[in-house]
Structure formats: structure tokens, C-alpha cells
Tab-separated table of C-alpha atoms and ligand atoms in Angstrom:
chain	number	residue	atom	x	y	z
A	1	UNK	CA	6.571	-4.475	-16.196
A	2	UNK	CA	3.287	-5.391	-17.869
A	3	UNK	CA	1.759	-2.321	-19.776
A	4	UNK	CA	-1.808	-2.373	-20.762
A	5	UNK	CA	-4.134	0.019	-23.113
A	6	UNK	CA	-6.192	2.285	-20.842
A	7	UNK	CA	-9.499	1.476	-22.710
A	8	UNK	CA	-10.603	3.669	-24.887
A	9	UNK	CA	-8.015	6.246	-24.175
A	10	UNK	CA	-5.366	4.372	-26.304
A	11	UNK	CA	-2.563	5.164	-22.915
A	12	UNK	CA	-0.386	2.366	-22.542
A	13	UNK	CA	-0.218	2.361	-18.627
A	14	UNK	CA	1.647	0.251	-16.252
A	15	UNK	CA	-0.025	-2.673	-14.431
A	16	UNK	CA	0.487	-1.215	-11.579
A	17	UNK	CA	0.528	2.587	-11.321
A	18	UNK	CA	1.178	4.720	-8.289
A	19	UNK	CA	-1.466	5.934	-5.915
A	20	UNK	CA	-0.788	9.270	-4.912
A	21	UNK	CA	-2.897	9.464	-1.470
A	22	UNK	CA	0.284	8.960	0.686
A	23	UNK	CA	2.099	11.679	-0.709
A	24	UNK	CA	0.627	13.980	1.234
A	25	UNK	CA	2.278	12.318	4.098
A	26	UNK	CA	6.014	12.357	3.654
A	27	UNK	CA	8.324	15.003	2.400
A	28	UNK	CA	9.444	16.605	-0.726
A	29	UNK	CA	12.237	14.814	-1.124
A	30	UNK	CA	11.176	11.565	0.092
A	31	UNK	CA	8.262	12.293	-2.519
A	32	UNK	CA	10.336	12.863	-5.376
A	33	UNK	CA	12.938	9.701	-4.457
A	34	UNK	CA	9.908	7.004	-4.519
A	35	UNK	CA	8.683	8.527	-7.638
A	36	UNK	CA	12.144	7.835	-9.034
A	37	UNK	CA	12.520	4.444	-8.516
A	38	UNK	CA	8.895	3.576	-9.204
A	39	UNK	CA	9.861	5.286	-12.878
A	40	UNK	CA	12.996	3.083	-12.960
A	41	UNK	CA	10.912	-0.159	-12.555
A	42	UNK	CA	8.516	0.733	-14.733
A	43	UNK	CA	5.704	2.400	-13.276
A	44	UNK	CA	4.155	5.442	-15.736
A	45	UNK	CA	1.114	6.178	-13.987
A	46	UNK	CA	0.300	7.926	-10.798
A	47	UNK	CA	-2.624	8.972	-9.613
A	48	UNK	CA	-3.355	12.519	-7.220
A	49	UNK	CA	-6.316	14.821	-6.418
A	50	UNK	CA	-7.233	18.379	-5.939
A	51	UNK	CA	-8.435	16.614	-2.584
A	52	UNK	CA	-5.247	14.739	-1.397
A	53	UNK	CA	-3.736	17.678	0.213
A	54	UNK	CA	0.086	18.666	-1.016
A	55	UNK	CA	-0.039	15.518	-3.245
A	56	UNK	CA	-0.660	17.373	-6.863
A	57	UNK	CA	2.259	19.808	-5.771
A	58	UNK	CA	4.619	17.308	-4.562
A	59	UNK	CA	4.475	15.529	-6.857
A	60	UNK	CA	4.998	18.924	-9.842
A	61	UNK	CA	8.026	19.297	-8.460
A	62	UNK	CA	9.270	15.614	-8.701
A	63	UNK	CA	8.390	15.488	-12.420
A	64	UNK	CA	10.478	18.356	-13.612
A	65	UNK	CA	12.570	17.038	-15.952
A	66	UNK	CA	10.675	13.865	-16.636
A	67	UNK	CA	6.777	14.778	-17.442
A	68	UNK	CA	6.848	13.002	-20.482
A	69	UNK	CA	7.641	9.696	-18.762
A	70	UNK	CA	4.475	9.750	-16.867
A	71	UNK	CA	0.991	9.346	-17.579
A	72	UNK	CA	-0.616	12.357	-15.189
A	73	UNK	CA	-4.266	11.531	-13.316
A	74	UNK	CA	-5.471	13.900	-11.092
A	75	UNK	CA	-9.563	14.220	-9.622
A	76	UNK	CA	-11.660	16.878	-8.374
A	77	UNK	CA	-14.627	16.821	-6.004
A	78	UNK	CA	-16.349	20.063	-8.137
A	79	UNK	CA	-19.415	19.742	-9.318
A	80	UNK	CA	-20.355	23.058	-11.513
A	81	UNK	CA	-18.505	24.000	-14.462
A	82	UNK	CA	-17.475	27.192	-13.057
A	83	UNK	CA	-15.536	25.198	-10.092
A	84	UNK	CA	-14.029	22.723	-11.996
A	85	UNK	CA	-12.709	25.309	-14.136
A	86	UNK	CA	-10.656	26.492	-11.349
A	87	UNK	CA	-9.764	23.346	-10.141
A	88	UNK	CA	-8.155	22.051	-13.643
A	89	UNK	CA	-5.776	25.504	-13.933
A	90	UNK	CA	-5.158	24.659	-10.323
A	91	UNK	CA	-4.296	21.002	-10.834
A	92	UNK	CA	-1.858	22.245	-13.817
A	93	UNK	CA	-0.313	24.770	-11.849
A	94	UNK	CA	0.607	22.480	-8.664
A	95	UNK	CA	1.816	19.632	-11.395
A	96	UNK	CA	3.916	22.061	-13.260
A	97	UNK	CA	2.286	20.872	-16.332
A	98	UNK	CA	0.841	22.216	-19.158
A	99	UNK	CA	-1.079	18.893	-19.826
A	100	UNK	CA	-3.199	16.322	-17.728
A	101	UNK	CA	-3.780	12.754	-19.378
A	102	UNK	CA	-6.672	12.410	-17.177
A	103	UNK	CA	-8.922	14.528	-14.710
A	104	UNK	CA	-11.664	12.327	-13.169
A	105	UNK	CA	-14.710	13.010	-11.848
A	106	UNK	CA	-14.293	12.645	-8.063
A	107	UNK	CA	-16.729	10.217	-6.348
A	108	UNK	CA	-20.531	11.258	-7.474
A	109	UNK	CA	-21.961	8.973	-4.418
A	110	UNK	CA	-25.238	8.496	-6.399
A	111	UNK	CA	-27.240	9.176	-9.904
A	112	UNK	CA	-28.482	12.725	-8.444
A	113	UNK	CA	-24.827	13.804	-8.150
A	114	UNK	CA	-23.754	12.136	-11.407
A	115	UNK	CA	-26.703	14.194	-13.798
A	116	UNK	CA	-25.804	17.256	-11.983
A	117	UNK	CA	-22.165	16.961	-13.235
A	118	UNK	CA	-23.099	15.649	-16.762
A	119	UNK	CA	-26.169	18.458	-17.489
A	120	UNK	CA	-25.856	21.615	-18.454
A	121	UNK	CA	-23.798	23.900	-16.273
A	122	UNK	CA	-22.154	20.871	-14.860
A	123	UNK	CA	-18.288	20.100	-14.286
A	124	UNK	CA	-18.181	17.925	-17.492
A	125	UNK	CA	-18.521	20.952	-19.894
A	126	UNK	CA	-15.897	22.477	-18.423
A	127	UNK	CA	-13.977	19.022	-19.003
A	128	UNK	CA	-14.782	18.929	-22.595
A	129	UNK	CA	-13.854	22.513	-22.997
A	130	UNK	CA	-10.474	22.156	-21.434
A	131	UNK	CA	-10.113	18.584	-23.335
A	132	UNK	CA	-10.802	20.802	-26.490
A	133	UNK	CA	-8.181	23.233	-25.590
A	134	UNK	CA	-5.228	20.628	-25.234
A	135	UNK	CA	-5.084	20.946	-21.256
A	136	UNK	CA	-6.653	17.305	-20.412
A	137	UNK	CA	-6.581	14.807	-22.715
A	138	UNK	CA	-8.844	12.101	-21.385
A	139	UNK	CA	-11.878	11.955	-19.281
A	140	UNK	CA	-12.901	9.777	-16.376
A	141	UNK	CA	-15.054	8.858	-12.981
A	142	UNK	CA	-13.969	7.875	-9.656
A	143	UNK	CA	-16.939	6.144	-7.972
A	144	UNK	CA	-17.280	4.221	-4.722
A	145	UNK	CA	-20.742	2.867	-4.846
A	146	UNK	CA	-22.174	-0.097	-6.910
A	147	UNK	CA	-25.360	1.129	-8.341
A	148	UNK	CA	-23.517	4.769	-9.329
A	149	UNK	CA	-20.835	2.662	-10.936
A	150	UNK	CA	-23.578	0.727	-12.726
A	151	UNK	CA	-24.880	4.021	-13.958
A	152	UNK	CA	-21.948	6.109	-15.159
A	153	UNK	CA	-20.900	2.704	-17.303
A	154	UNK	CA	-23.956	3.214	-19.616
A	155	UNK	CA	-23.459	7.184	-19.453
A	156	UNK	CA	-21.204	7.187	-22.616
A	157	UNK	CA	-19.347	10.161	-21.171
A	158	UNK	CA	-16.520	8.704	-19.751
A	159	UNK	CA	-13.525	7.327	-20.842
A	160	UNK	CA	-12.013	5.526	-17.682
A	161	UNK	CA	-13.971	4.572	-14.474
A	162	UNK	CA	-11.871	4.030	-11.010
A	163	UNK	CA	-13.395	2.002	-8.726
A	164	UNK	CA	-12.709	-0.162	-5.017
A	165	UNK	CA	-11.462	-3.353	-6.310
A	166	UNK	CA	-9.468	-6.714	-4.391
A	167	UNK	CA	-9.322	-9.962	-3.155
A	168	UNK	CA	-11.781	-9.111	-0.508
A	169	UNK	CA	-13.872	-6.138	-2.759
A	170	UNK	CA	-15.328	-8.383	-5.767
A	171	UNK	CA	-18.559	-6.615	-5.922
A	172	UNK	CA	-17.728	-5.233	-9.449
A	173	UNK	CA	-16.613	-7.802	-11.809
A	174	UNK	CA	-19.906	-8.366	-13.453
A	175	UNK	CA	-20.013	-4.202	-13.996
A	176	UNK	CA	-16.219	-4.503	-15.171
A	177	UNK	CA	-16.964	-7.063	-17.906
A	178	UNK	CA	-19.501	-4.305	-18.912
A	179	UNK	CA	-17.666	-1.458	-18.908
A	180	UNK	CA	-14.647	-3.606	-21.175
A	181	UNK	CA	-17.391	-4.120	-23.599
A	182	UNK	CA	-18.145	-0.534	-23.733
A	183	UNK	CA	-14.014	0.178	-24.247
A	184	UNK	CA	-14.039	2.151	-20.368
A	185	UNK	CA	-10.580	1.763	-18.938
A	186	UNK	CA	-10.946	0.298	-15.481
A	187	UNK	CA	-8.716	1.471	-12.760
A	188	UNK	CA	-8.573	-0.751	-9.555
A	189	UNK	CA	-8.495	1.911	-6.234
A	190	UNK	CA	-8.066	0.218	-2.634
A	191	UNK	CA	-6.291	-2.676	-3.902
A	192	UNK	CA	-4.780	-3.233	-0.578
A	193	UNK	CA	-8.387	-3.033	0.558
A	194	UNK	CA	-7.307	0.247	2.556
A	195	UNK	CA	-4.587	-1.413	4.270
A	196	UNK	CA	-6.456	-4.519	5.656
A	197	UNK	CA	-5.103	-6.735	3.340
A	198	UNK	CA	-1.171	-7.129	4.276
A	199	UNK	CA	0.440	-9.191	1.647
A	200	UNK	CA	1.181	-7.290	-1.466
A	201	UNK	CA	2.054	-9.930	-4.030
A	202	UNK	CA	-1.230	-12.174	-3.274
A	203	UNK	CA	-3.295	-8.480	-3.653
A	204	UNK	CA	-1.551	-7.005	-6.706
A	205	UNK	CA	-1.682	-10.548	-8.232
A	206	UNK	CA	-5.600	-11.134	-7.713
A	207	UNK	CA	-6.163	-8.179	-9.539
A	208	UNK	CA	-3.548	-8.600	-12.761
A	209	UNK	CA	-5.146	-11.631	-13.703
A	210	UNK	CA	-8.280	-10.011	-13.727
A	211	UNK	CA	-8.083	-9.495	-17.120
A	212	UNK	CA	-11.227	-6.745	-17.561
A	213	UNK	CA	-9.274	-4.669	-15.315
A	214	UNK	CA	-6.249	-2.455	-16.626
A	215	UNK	CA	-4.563	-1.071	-14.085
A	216	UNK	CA	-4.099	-1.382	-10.013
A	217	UNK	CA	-3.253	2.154	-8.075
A	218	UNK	CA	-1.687	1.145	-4.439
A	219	UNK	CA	-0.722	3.743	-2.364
A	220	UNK	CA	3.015	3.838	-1.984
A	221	UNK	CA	5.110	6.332	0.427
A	222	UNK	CA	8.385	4.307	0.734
A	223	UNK	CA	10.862	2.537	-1.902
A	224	UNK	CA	10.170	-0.747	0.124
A	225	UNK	CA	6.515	-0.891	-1.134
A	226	UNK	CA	6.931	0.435	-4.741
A	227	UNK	CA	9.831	-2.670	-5.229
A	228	UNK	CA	7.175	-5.426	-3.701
A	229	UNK	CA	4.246	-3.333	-5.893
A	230	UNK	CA	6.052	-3.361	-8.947
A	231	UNK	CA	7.391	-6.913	-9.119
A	232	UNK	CA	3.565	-8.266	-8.978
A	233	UNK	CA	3.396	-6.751	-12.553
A	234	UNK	CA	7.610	-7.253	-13.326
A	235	UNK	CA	7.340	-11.294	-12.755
A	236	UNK	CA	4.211	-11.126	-12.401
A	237	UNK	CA	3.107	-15.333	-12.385
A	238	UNK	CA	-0.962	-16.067	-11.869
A	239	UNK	CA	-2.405	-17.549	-8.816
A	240	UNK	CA	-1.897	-21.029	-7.518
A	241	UNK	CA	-4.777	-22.905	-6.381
A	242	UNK	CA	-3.102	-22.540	-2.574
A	243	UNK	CA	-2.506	-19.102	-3.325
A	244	UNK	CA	-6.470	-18.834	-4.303
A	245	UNK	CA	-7.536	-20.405	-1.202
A	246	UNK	CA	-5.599	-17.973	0.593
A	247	UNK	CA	-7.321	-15.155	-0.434
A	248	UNK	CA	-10.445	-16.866	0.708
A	249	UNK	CA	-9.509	-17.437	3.757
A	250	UNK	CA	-8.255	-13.830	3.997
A	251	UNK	CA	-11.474	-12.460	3.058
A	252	UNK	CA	-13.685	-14.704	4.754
A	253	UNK	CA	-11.429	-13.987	7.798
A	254	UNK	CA	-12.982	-10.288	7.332
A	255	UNK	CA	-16.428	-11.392	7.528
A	256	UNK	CA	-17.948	-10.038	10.289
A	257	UNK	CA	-15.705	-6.542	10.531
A	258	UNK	CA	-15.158	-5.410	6.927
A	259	UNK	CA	-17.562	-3.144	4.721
A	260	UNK	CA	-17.158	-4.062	1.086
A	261	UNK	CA	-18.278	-0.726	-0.125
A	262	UNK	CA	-21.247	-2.188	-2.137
A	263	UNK	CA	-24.089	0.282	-1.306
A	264	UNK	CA	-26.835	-2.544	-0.591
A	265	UNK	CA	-27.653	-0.989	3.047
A	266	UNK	CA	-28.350	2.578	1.692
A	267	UNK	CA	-30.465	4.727	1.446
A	268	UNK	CA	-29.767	5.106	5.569
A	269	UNK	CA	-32.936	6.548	6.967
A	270	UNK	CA	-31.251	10.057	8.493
A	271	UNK	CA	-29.268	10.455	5.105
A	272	UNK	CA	-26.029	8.929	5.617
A	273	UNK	CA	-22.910	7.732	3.208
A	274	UNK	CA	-22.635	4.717	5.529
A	275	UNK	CA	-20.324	2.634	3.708
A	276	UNK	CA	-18.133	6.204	3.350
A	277	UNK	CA	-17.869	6.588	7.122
A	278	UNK	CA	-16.384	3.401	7.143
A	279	UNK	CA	-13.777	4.400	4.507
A	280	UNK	CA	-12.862	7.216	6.287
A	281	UNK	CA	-12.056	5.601	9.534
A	282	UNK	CA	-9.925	3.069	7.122
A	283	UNK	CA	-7.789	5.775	5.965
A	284	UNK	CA	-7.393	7.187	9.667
A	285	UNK	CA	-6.734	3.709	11.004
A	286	UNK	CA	-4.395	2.371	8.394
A	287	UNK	CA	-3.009	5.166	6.559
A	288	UNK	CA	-1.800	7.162	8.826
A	289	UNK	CA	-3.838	9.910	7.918
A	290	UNK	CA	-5.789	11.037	11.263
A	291	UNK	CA	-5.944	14.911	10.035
A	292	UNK	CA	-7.015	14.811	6.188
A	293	UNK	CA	-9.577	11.485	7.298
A	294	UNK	CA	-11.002	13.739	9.961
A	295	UNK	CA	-11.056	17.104	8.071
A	296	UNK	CA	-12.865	14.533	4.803
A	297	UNK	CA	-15.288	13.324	7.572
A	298	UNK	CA	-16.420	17.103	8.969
A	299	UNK	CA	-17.186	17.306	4.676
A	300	UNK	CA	-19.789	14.970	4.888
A	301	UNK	CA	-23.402	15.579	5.091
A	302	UNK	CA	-24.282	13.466	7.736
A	303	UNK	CA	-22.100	11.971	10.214
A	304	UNK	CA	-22.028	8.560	12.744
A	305	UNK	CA	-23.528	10.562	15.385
A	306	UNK	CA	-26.360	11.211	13.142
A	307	UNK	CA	-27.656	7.364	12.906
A	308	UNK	CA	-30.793	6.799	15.139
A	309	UNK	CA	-30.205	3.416	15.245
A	310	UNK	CA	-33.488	2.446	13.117
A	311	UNK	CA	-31.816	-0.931	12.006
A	312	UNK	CA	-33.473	-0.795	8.262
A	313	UNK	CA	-29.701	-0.813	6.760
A	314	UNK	CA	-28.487	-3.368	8.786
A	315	UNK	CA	-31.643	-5.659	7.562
A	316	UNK	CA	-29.975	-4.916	3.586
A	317	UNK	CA	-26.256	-5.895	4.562
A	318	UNK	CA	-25.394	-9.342	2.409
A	319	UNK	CA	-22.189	-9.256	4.875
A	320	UNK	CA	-24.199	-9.105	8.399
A	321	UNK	CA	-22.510	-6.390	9.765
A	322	UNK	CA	-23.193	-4.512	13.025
A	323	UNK	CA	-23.448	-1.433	11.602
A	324	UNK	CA	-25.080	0.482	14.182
A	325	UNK	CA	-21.977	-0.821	16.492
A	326	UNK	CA	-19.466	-0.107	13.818
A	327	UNK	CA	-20.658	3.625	13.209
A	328	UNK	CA	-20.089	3.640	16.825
A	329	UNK	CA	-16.291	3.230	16.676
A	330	UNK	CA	-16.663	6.150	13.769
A	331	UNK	CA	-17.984	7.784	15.991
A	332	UNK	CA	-15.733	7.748	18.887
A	333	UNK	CA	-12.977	7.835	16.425
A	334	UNK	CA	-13.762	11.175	14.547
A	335	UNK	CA	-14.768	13.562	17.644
A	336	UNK	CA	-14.681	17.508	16.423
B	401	SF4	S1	-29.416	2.411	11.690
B	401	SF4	FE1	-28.443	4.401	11.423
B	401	SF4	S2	-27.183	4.157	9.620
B	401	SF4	FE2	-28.674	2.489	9.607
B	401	SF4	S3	-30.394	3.255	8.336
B	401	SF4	FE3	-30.840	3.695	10.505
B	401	SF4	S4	-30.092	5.782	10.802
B	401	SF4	FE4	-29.120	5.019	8.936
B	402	SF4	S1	-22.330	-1.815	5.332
B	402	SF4	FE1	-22.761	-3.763	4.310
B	402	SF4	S2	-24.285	-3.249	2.731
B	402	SF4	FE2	-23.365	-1.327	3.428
B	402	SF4	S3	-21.756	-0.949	1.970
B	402	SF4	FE3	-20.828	-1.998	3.713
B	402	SF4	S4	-20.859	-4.191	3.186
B	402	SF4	FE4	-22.263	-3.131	1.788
């Protein structure tokens, strides 16, 4: 296993650490047996939220005994200090830990969003104050969009930033090289592209030789995938020039259908996240996670059905898509 320096942290982490979104989908027991092996190849970094359902407490239980072979991230969606305060003693109690290495910041989807978390009364003094009092130990973001991403890098709060990164998500890299300047840790999220992309070794392999990003976080819910994850980053060998032209092909095979996540079609004229709409049918479609996508989509602000079909964002799209059409199949997908 490859093991990198988490920025400015000074964590050693795993190449490849273990996304803990899929968790929430299998049992106890199944939870705690792929969190074995991935510790027996190597892995020492998983990743949960106060948001991904049973995930945090599934995955307390299946560190008993071997916390201090793990390196802890957890997120949480709060936004006032008085919120986040609760969320960090929850995320502690549900890991069984008296410790978190890091508690993230949980997708600000613009600047508005990210000041009201840094200023005064925000969920980052009650960060600080529990990284004071030994119960976190390092600070981070988790960020979706390209111009928030571009933002929190020259905040000089953080000490990690996670962000959408793969073969067919390249929107970052000039923002990454940025953020290694600054020392940021970079954690790579949707690796897999949210399950579009099917072959692991080409994915995980894009991104490890990458070398402003630390750390790729794949969602993993069965042994099978944690042995093809981890050898990427056990024997791990860079891309040939076949192999390269590959991953062309597979992203320019994506072309027409895919939304990269890069925030160029916003601000949508009725209000909405569109490229989060998109993300959340992903995660229905491809993670098997129809009930948490659905319940994340009701959390929105505005939804598909909202879109008047003005066209403006489909005008700002660099990829071309059909967005009205594609909020559509949102639509139809996430009925409540
Ligand atoms: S077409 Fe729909 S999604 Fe696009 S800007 Fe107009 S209202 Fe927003
Ligand atoms: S819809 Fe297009 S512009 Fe909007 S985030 Fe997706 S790829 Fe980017």
C-alpha cells in the first residue's frame, strides 16, 4: 500500500481509503468483515457522515478493538455552532471514540453558505473549540462545486478539502495544484464517478498518479471491491499510453449524458442545485440507495419539478447537456 501525508495535517493515510456511503446499506457484520480486510491490506482511512445514515455507528462498533489503526473522518451538514456542537458529541458517540482525526465541513454549495459557517456563530468555532479540547484533531471541507472549491482554498481555515475527482471529473486539477501549494490535503470523492465508471484499476490508477492529490475514497460494501480498490495503490504501476486512451474514450463516451459537477450552468433561474439533482439520481441509480437519495432530494431547496424550462443554464453547459430533459428523468425518478 502507498501511504501519503494528508497535507498539512501531517496523517500518513492510505492511497486509497474507504468510503463509508455504502455502509449504510449492508449489515453489521458484513460492515465490520469488509472493514477487516480493507485494514489487513492496508487501508487506514475511512470516511462516514452524520448524513450517511447508520454508517458512523456501524462502523463504532467494527473498530472496537482497533481505533488506533484507523485514521477516523466523519462530516456534518450543520451550519451554526450550536448544531455542530451536537453533531461532533454525536459523531463520537456512534464511533465509539473519544477522538475524530477529521470532521469536515459538509458540502457549503456556494460562498454564502461557506461565510456563514466560517463567521461568527458559525459551525467552525465550534470546530476549533472541540479541536482545542482534544475531540477532533484536524479540520476540513467537503465541496461539490468549482467556484466554492476555488473559494474555501484561499480561506486559510481548512486543513483538507474533499472534492468530485476521476477520469471523467477533471474540472479541479488546476484548483488542486493550488490547494498543494497552500499544504490542503486533497481527498478525491466519486472516484468511480458515482458508479458510471466500471473498471476499478483504470479509475483508482488515474487518480494515484495524480500526484497533487493524496488520497482516493471509493465506496466499498463487499470484500470483492476493497481487494480490486486496494491493489491500485498495493502494485499500483502508472498508466500506459493504451490505458490513457482508454479513459478518453470512456469519458468522451459520457459526453452527451454525464454532468461533471462543475457549476458553470448555475445560478438556475428558479434557484436550483442543478448539478446536485443529478448527483442524487446517481446515487439512487447506481448505489443502490433509492431511500436515503430520495429522503437527500426532499432536503433540497428546490427540486426538478421546480425548473420552468427557461433554457439560460443549458446556454452555460461546456458539456451540451439537455438539462431541461435530464431534470426530467429526476423528476420522474424522485416522485414524493
Ligand atoms: S431551465 Fe430550469 S434548471 Fe435551467 S436555469 Fe431555467 S429553471 Fe433553472
Ligand atoms: S449541468 Fe453542465 S454546467 Fe451544470 S454542473 Fe453539470 S456539466 Fe457542469
Amino acid at each position: 500500500m502507498i501511504y501519503r501525508r494528508l497535507g498539512k495535517t501531517d496523517l500518513m493515510v492510505s492511497a486509497i481509503g474507504f468510503g463509508g456511503i455504502p455502509i449504510q446499506r449492508i449489515s453489521r457484520e458484513e460492515a465490520s468483515n469488509v472493514m477487516k480486510r480493507a485494514s489487513e491490506l492496508g487501508i487506514n482511512y475511512i470516511d462516514t457522515a452524520r448524513g450517511y445514515g447508520v454508517s458512523e455507528e456501524y462502523i463504532g462498533e467494527a473498530l472496537k478493538g482497533s481505533r488506533d489503526k484507523w485514521i477516523i473522518a466523519t462530516k456534518s451538514m450543520s451550519r451554526t455552532k450550536e448544531l455542530m456542537q451536537k453533531d461532533i458529541e454525536t459523531s463520537l458517540k456512534n464511533l465509539q471514540t473519544d477522538y475524530i482525526d477529521l470532521y469536515q465541513i459538509h458540502n457549503p454549495k456556494d460562498e454564502s453558505v461557506l461565510n456563514e459557517v466560517i463567521n461568527e456563530g458559525g459551525a467552525l468555532e465550534a470546530l476549533l473549540e472541540a479541536k482545542s479540547q482534544g475531540k477532533i484533531r484536524h479540520i476540513g471541507v467537503t465541496i461539490h462545486s468549482i467556484g466554492t472549491l476555488k473559494v474555501a482554498v484561499e480561506k486559510g481555515v481548512f486543513e483538507t478539502i474533499m472534492f468530485p475527482y476521476s477520469l471523467v471529473e477533471t474540472q479541479a486539477e488546476e484548483v488542486f495544484k493550488r490547494a498543494r501549494e497552500l499544504d490542503l490535503g486533497i481527498i478525491a470523492m466519486k472516484p468511480m464517478a458515482g458508479g458510471v465508471i466500471t473498471d476499478a484499476s483504470l479509475a483508482m490508477r488515474y487518480i494515484l498518479q495524480n500526484g497533487d492529490v493524496t488520497i482516493a475514497i471509493p465506496g466499498m460494501r463487499d470484500i470483492k471491491e476493497v481487494e480490486q480498490n486496494a491493489l491500485a495503490a498495493s502494485d499500483f504501476k502508472p498508466l500506459s499510453k493504451e490505458e490513457l486512451e482508454k479513459c478518453r474514450e470512456i469519458a468522451n463516451s459520457l459526453g452527451e449524458t454525464f454532468c461533471r459537477r462543475c457549476g458553470y450552468c448555475g445560478p438556475c433561474t428558479k434557484g436550483l442545485d442543478i448539478p446536485m439533482n443529478f448527483t442524487l439520481k446517481l446515487y439512487h441509480d447506481n448505489y443502490d440507495l433509492q431511500d436515503w437519495a430520495l429522503e437527500r432530494y426532499k432536503a433540497l431547496q428546490f427540486h426538478a419539478e421546480d425548473c420552468i424550462e427557461c433554457g439560460k443554464c443549458e446556454l452555460k453547459c461546456p458539456y451540451d447537456l439537455p438539462i431541461r430533459d435530464m431534470l426530467k428523468e429526476v423528476k420522474k425518478t424522485f416522485k414524493f
